[in-house]
Every structure is written in structure tokens, then in C-alpha cells.
CSV table of C-alpha atoms in Angstrom, one decimal:
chain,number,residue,atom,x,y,z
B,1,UNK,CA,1.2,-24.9,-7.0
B,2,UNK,CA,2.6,-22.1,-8.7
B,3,UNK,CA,2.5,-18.7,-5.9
B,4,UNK,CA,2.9,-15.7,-7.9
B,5,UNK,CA,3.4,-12.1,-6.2
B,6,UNK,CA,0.3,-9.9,-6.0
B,7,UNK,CA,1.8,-6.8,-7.8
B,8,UNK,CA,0.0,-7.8,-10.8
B,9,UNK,CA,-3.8,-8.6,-9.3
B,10,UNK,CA,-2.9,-4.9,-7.9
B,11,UNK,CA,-2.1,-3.3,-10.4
B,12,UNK,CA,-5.5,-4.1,-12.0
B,13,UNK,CA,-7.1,-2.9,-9.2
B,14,UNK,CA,-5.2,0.7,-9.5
B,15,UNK,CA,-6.3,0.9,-13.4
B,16,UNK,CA,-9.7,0.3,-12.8
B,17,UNK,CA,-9.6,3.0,-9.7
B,18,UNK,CA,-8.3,5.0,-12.2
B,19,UNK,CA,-10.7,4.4,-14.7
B,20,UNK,CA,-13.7,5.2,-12.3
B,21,UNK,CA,-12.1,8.9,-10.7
B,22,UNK,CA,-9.2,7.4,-8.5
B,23,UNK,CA,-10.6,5.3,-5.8
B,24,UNK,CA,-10.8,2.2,-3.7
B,25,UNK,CA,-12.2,1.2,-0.2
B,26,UNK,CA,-12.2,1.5,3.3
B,27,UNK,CA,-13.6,2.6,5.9
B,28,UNK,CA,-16.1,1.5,8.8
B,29,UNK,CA,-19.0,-0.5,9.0
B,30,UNK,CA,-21.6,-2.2,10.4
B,31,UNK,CA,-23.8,-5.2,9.5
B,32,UNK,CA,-26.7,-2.8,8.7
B,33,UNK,CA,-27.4,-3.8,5.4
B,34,UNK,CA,-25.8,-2.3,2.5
B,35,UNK,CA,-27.3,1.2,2.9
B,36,UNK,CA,-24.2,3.7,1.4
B,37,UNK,CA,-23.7,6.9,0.2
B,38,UNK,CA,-25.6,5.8,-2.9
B,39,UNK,CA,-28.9,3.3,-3.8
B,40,UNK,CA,-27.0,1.8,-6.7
B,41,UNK,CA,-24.3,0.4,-4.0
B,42,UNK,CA,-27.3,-1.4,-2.2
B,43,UNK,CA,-28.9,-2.7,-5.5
B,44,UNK,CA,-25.1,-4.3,-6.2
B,45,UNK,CA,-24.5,-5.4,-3.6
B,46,UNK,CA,-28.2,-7.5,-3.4
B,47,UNK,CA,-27.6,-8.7,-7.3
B,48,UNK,CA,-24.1,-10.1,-6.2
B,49,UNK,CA,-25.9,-12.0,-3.3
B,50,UNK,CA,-28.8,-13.4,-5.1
B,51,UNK,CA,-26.3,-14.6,-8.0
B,52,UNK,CA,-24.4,-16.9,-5.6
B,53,UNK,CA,-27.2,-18.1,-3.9
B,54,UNK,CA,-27.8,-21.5,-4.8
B,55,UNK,CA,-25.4,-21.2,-7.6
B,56,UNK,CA,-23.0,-24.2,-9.0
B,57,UNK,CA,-19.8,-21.4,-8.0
B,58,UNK,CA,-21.5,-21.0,-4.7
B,59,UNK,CA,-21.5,-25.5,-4.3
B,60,UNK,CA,-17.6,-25.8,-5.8
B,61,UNK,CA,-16.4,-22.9,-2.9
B,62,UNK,CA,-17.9,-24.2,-0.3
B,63,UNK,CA,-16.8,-28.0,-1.2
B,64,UNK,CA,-13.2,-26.6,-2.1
B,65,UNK,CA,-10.1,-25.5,-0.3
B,66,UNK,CA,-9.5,-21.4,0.0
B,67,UNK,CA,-7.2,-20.1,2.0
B,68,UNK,CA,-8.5,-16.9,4.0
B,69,UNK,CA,-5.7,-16.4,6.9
B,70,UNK,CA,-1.9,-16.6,6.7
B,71,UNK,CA,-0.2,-19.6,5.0
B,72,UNK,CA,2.8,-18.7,7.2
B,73,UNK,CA,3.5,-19.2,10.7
B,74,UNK,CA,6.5,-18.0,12.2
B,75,UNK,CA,8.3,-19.9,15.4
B,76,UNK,CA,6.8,-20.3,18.3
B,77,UNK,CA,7.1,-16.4,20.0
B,78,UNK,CA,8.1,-14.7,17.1
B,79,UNK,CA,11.0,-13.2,15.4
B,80,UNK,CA,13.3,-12.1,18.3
B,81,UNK,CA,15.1,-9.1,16.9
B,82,UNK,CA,14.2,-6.5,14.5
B,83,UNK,CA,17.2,-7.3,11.9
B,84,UNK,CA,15.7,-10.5,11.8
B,85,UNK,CA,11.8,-9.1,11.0
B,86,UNK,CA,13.2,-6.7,8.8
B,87,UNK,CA,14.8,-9.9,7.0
B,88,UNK,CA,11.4,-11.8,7.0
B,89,UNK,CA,9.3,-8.3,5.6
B,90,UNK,CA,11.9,-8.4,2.8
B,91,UNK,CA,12.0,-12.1,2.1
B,92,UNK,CA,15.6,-12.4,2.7
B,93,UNK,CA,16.5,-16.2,3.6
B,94,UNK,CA,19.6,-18.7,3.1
B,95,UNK,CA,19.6,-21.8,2.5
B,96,UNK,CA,22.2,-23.8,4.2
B,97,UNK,CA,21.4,-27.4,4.1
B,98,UNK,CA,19.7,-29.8,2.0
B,99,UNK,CA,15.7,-29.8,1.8
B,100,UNK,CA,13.3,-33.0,1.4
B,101,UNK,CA,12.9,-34.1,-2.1
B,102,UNK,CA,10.3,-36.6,-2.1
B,103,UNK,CA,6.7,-35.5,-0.7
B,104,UNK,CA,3.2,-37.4,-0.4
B,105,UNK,CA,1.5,-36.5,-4.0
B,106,UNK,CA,-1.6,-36.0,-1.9
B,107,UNK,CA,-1.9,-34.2,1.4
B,108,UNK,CA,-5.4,-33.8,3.7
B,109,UNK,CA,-7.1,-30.6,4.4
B,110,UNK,CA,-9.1,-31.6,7.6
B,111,UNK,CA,-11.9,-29.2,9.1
B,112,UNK,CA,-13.2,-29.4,12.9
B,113,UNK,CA,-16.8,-30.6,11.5
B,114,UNK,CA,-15.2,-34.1,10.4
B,115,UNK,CA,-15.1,-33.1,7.2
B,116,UNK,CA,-11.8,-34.0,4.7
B,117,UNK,CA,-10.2,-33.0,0.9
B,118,UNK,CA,-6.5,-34.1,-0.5
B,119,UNK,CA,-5.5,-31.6,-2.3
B,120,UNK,CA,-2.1,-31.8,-4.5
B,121,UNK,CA,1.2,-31.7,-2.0
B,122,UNK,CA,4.1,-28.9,-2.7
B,123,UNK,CA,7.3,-29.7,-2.6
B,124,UNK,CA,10.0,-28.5,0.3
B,125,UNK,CA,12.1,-26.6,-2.7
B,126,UNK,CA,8.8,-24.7,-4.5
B,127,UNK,CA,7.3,-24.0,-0.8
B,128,UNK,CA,11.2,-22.2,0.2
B,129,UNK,CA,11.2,-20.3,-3.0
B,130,UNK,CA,7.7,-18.5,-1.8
B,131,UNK,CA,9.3,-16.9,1.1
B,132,UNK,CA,13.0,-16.3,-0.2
B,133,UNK,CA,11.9,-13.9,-3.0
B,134,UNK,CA,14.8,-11.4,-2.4
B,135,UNK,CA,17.2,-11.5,-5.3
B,136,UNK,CA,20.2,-10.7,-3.0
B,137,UNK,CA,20.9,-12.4,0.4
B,138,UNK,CA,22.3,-9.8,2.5
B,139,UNK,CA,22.9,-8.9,5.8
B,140,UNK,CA,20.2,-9.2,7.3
B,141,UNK,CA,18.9,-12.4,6.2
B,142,UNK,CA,17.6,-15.7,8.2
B,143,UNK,CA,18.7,-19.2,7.5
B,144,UNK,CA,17.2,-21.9,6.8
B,145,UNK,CA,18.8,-25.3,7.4
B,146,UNK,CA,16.4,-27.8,7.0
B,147,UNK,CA,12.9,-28.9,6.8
B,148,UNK,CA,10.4,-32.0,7.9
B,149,UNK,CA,6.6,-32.3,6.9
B,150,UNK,CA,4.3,-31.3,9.2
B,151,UNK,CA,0.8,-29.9,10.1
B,152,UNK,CA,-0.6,-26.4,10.9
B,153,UNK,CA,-4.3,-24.2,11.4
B,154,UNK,CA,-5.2,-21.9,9.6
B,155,UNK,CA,-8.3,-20.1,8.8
B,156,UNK,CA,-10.0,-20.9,5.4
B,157,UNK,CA,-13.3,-20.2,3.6
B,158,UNK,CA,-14.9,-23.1,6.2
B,159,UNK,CA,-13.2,-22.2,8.7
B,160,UNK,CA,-10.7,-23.5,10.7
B,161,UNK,CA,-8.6,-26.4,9.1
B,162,UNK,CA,-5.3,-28.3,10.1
B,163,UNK,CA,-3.4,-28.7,6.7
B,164,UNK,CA,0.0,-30.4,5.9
B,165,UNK,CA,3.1,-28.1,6.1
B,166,UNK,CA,6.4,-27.6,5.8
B,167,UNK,CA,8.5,-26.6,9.1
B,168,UNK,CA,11.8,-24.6,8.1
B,169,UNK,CA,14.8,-25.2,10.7
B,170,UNK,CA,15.3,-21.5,11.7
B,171,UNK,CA,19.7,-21.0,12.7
B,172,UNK,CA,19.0,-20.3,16.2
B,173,UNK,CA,15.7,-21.0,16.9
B,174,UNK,CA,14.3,-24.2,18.5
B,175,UNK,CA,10.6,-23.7,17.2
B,176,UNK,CA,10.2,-23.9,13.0
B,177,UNK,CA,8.6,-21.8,10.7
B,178,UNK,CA,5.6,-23.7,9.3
B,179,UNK,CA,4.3,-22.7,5.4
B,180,UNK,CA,1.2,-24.6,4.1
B,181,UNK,CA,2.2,-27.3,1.6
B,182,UNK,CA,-1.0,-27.8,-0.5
B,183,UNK,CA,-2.3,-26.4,-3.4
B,184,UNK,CA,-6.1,-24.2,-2.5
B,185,UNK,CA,-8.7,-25.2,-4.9
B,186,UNK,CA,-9.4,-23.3,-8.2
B,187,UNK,CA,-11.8,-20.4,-8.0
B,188,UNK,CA,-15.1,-21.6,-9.6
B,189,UNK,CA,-16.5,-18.9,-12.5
B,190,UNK,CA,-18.4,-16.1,-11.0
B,191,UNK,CA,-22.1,-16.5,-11.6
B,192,UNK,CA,-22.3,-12.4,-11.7
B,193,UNK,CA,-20.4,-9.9,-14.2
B,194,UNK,CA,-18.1,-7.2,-12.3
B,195,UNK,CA,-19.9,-3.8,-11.8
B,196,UNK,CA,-18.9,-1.4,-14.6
B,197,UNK,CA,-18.6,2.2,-15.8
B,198,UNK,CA,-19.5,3.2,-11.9
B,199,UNK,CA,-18.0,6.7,-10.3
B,200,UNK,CA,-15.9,5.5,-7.0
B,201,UNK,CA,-18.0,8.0,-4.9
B,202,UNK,CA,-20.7,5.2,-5.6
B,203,UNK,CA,-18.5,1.9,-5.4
B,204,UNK,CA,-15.1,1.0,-6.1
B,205,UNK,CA,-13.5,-2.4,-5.7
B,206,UNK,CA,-11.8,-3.9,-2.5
B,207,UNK,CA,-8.0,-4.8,-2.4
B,208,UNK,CA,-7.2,-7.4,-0.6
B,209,UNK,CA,-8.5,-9.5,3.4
B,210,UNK,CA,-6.5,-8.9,5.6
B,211,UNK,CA,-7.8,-10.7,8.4
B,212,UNK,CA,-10.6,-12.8,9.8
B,213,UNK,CA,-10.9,-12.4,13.9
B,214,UNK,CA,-13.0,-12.0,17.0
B,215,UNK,CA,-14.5,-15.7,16.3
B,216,UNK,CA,-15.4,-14.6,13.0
B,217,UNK,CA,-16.9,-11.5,13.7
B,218,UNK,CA,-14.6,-9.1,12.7
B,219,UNK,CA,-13.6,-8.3,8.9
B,220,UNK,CA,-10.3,-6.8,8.1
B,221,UNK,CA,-9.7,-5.5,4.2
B,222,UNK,CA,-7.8,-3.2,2.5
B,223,UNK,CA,-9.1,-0.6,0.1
B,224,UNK,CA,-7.3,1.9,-2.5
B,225,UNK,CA,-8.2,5.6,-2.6
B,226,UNK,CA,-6.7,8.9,-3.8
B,227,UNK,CA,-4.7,11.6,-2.4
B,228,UNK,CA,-7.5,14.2,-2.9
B,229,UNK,CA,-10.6,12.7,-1.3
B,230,UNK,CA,-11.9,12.3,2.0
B,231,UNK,CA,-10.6,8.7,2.2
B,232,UNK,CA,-12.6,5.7,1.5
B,233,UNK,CA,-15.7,3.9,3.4
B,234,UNK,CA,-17.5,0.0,3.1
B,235,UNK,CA,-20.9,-0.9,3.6
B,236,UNK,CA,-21.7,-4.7,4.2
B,237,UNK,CA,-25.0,-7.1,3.5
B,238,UNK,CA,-25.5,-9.7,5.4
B,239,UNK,CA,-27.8,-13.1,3.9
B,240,UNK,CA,-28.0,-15.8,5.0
B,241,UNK,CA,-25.2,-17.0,2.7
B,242,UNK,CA,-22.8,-14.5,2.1
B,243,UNK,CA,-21.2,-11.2,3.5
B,244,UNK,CA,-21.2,-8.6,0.8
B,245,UNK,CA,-19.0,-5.7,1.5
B,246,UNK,CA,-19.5,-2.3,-0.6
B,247,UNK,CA,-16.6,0.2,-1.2
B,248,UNK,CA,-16.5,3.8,-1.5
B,249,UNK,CA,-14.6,6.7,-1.9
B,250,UNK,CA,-16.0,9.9,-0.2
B,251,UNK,CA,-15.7,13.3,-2.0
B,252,UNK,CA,-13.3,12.2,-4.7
B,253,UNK,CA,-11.9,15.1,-6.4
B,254,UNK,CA,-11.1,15.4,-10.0
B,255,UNK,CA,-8.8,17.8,-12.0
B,256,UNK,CA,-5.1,18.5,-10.9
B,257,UNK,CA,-4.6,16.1,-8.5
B,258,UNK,CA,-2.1,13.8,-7.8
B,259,UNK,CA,-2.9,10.6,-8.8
B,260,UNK,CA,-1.2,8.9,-6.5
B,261,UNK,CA,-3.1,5.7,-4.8
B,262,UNK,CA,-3.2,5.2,-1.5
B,263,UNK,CA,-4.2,1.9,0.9
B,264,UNK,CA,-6.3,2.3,3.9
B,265,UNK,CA,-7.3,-0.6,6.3
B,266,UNK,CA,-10.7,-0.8,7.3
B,267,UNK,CA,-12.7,-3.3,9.8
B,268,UNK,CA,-16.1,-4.1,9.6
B,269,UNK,CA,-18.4,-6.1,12.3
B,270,UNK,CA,-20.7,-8.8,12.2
B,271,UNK,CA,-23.7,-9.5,14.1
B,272,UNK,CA,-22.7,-13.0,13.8
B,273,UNK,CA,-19.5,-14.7,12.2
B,274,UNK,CA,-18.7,-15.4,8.5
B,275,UNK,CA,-18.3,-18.6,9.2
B,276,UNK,CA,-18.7,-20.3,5.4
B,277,UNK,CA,-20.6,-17.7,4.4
B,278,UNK,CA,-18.9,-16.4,1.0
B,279,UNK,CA,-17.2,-12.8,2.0
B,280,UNK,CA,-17.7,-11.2,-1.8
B,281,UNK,CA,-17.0,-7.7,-3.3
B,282,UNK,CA,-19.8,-5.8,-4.5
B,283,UNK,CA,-18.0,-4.5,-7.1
B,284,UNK,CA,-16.3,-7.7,-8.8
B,285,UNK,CA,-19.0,-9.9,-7.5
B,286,UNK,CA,-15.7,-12.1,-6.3
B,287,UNK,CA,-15.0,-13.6,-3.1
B,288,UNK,CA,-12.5,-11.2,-1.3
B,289,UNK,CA,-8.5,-12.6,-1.9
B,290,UNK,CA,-6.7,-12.6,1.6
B,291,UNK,CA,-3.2,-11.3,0.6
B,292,UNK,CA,-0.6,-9.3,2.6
B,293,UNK,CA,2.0,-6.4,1.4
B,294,UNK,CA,4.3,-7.4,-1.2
B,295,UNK,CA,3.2,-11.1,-0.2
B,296,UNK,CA,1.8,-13.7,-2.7
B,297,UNK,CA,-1.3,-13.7,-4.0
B,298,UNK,CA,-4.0,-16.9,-3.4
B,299,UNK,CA,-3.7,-18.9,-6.8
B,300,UNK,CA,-7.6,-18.7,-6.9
B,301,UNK,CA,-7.2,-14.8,-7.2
């Protein structure tokens, strides 16, 4: 599995804002139905629904492996200082030590329902290389002096599953960091076209997931807008299988303004929880990525 950073994926994001008026999402909302500032956000958000409904792309993601929470878990309470967190945002590790070079080729991605998938393993060196990214090791940095396969939980697009990981030796710290050691599975084709040629103050597309919570009831994303509007807004529509949210920007200006982007967290509720209900975007007619600043992006983005 090949983690690349997300600057990229968010870059395209920005040109596209750019090309619709300077936009993106945010906001709060309700599961109300995809209601909005405009009809043509509701109509969206109701074709992306009914095109994954039933659909082949709708039968590979719920049968495969995404990732919708953290792939990292730090030791058991936390970083204790703030050198070391600030070392951690920046990706700043050492290695001192030797790391495992043989792996299971297979590992097993097991959810609370019974059910099972091996997905490709790995390896200890590849997993280390997604969270030391910093190109200098300075002061401060964490070190990292070994590692043993393991297990953790995290949240994916069925849930809850316990999947093989690697758990980094922290110098001083008795509890390791655990990272995910298999590969997700690869983003089926879309059955719907992304939503084109569409002013931002109607819909704009989502950045990233932040965060799944409150037994699936809660929605966390991220949304881009401009430095001249009145901030950005979501909508979502609930089916029976899927959770479509909707993004606007509210009073975007145009002219001389600064065209500057600008991220904005926004969380929605749910009547009931996602569960594996597919959390899409109106506008790409996409499932949502879960990503985090300056972090790497899912491969199925």
C-alpha cells in the first residue's frame, strides 16, 4: 500500500472552488432532507442516492475494506508533553533500532457481525515511512525503537473492525503507537458523474471526514470557502442506504477579493447512525475521504 499525502486530492478541491466562485462546505445541519438554499442542491443530492442504490459500486463498498476513522493510535494516554505533540503534528520521528522484515502476506479485517476479509499486509519499514514524513529530524522529534505485529479498532465504512497493526516502541513510553498494517480496498467506479458548471452559493464539494461519533450519529467534515462570503453551510439526505451531505457557500462575493481558501469544520446529526450506509458528496457523487491536516490521504480517494 502506497499512502500518499493529501495536498494533491486538495488541491483539486481548491481549483474546482475556484472554478465555481471560490467556495466549499460547512456549516450545520440536520437530517431534514436535503432542503438548501437552492432546489437544484436537493435534486443532486436525490440523483446521487438513487445512483448508488442497488448499484454494483454500492455491492463492492459495502463488501470491501474503507477506512473512515484514524489509522493511528497513539499510546495509551497520549503524548505527555507538548514538544513531543508538536513532534507528532510535524511527523518528526527517529528511528533507532531495527524494524521487522518479514510480515504475514495476508492480514484479517474482522467486523463485530462475524463477518471477515484479508486484505494485503504492509510492511513495518513502508508503515514507519507514513508517519516520519519530516525531511529533517530535529529537536523535537520522537523515537522509535522497535516494533511487533499487532491488532487495533478502528471505525470503517461497516463499522467498527479490529485490523492487524503495527505497534511502534515509543523511547520512554511503556504503551506503543499502533498504525493499521493493511491495505483498504479499491474505490469501486462511481455509478454517477460529479455535478458540474454549478455556482458555490448552490453546491460546492466537501473536503475531507473528519470524524464519525456519538454511536454514529454525529458527522464531522471539513469544507473550503472564501475570504469574502458568509462562510459555508451542508444539507444532508437521509435513505435508507446512504447519507448524502450537500455543501454550500452563503453569499459568496465576486470581484476584488482575496482568493484566499479557507477550511471550516462543520457537524451534522443523524436521526439514526450511518452505520454502512454510504456517507457520499452531493457534489462528486463520491463517498466522503476521512483525512486529517497535512495527514495522508485513503488510497481509495
Amino acid at each position: 500500500m502506497r499512502i500518499r499525502a493529501s495536498r494533491t486530492a486538495r488541491l483539486l478541491v481548491l481549483v474546482a472552488l475556484s472554478a465555481t466562485g471560490l467556495g466549499a462546505v460547512s456549516g450545520c445541519g440536520s437530517e431534514k432532507g436535503a432542503g438548501g438554499p437552492a432546489e437544484v442542491a436537493a435534486t443532486r443530492a436525490q440523483q446521487a442516492a438513487a445512483a448508488w442504490e442497488g448499484s454494483f459500486s454500492a455491492g463492492v463498498w459495502r463488501a470491501g475494506y474503507y477506512p473512515m476513522g484514524e489509522a493511528v493510535q497513539l499510546p495509551r494516554g497520549g503524548l505527555r508533553s507538548q514538544a513531543d505533540k508538536r513532534a507528532y503534528q510535524a511527523q518528526n520521528f527517529v528511528l533507532q533500532g531495527t524494524l521487522p522484515t518479514t510480515w504475514p502476506k495476508g492480514g484479517q479485517v474482522a467486523w463485530a457481525d462475524g463477518e471477515a476479509l484479508t486484505r494485503p499486509m504492509v510492511g513495518a519499514q513502508e508503515t514507519y515511512e507514513t508517519l516520519a514524513r519530516a525531511q529533517v529530524n530535529e529537536i523535537p522529534h520522537l523515537t522509535v525503537t522497535g516494533a511487533t505485529l499487532g491488532e487495533m479498532t478502528l471505525y470503517t465504512s461497516r463499522g467498527p473492525a479490529t485490523v492487524p497493526a503495527w505497534l511502534f516502541t515509543l523511547q520512554n513510553y511503556t504503551a506503543p503507537l499502533k498504525r493499521a498494517a493493511v491495505s483498504p480496498s479499491k474505490l469501486p467506479p462511481p455509478p454517477v458523474k460529479p455535478a458540474h458548471d454549478l455556482p458555490a452559493s448552490q453546491l460546492a464539494p466537501l473536503g475531507r471526514l473528519v470524524r464519525i461519533a456519538g454511536a454514529g450519529r454525529s458527522v464531522s467534515v471539513i469544507a473550503i470557502h472564501g475570504a469574502c462570503d458568509d462562510g459555508p453551510s451542508a444539507d444532508v439526505l437521509a435513505t435508507r442506504g446512504s447519507v448524502v451531505l450537500s455543501a454550500s457557500v452563503k453569499n459568496p462575493e465576486t470581484g476584488n477579493c482575496s482568493t484566499q481558501e479557507r477550511e471550516k469544520q462543520v457537524t451534522v446529526k443523524l436521526n439514526r447512525p450511518v452505520g454502512d450506509r454510504l456517507l457520499l458528496d452531493a457534489y462528486t457523487g463520491r463517498p466522503v475521504p476521512y483525512g486529517q491536516p497535512n495527514g495522508p490521504s485513503p488510497s481509495w480517494s
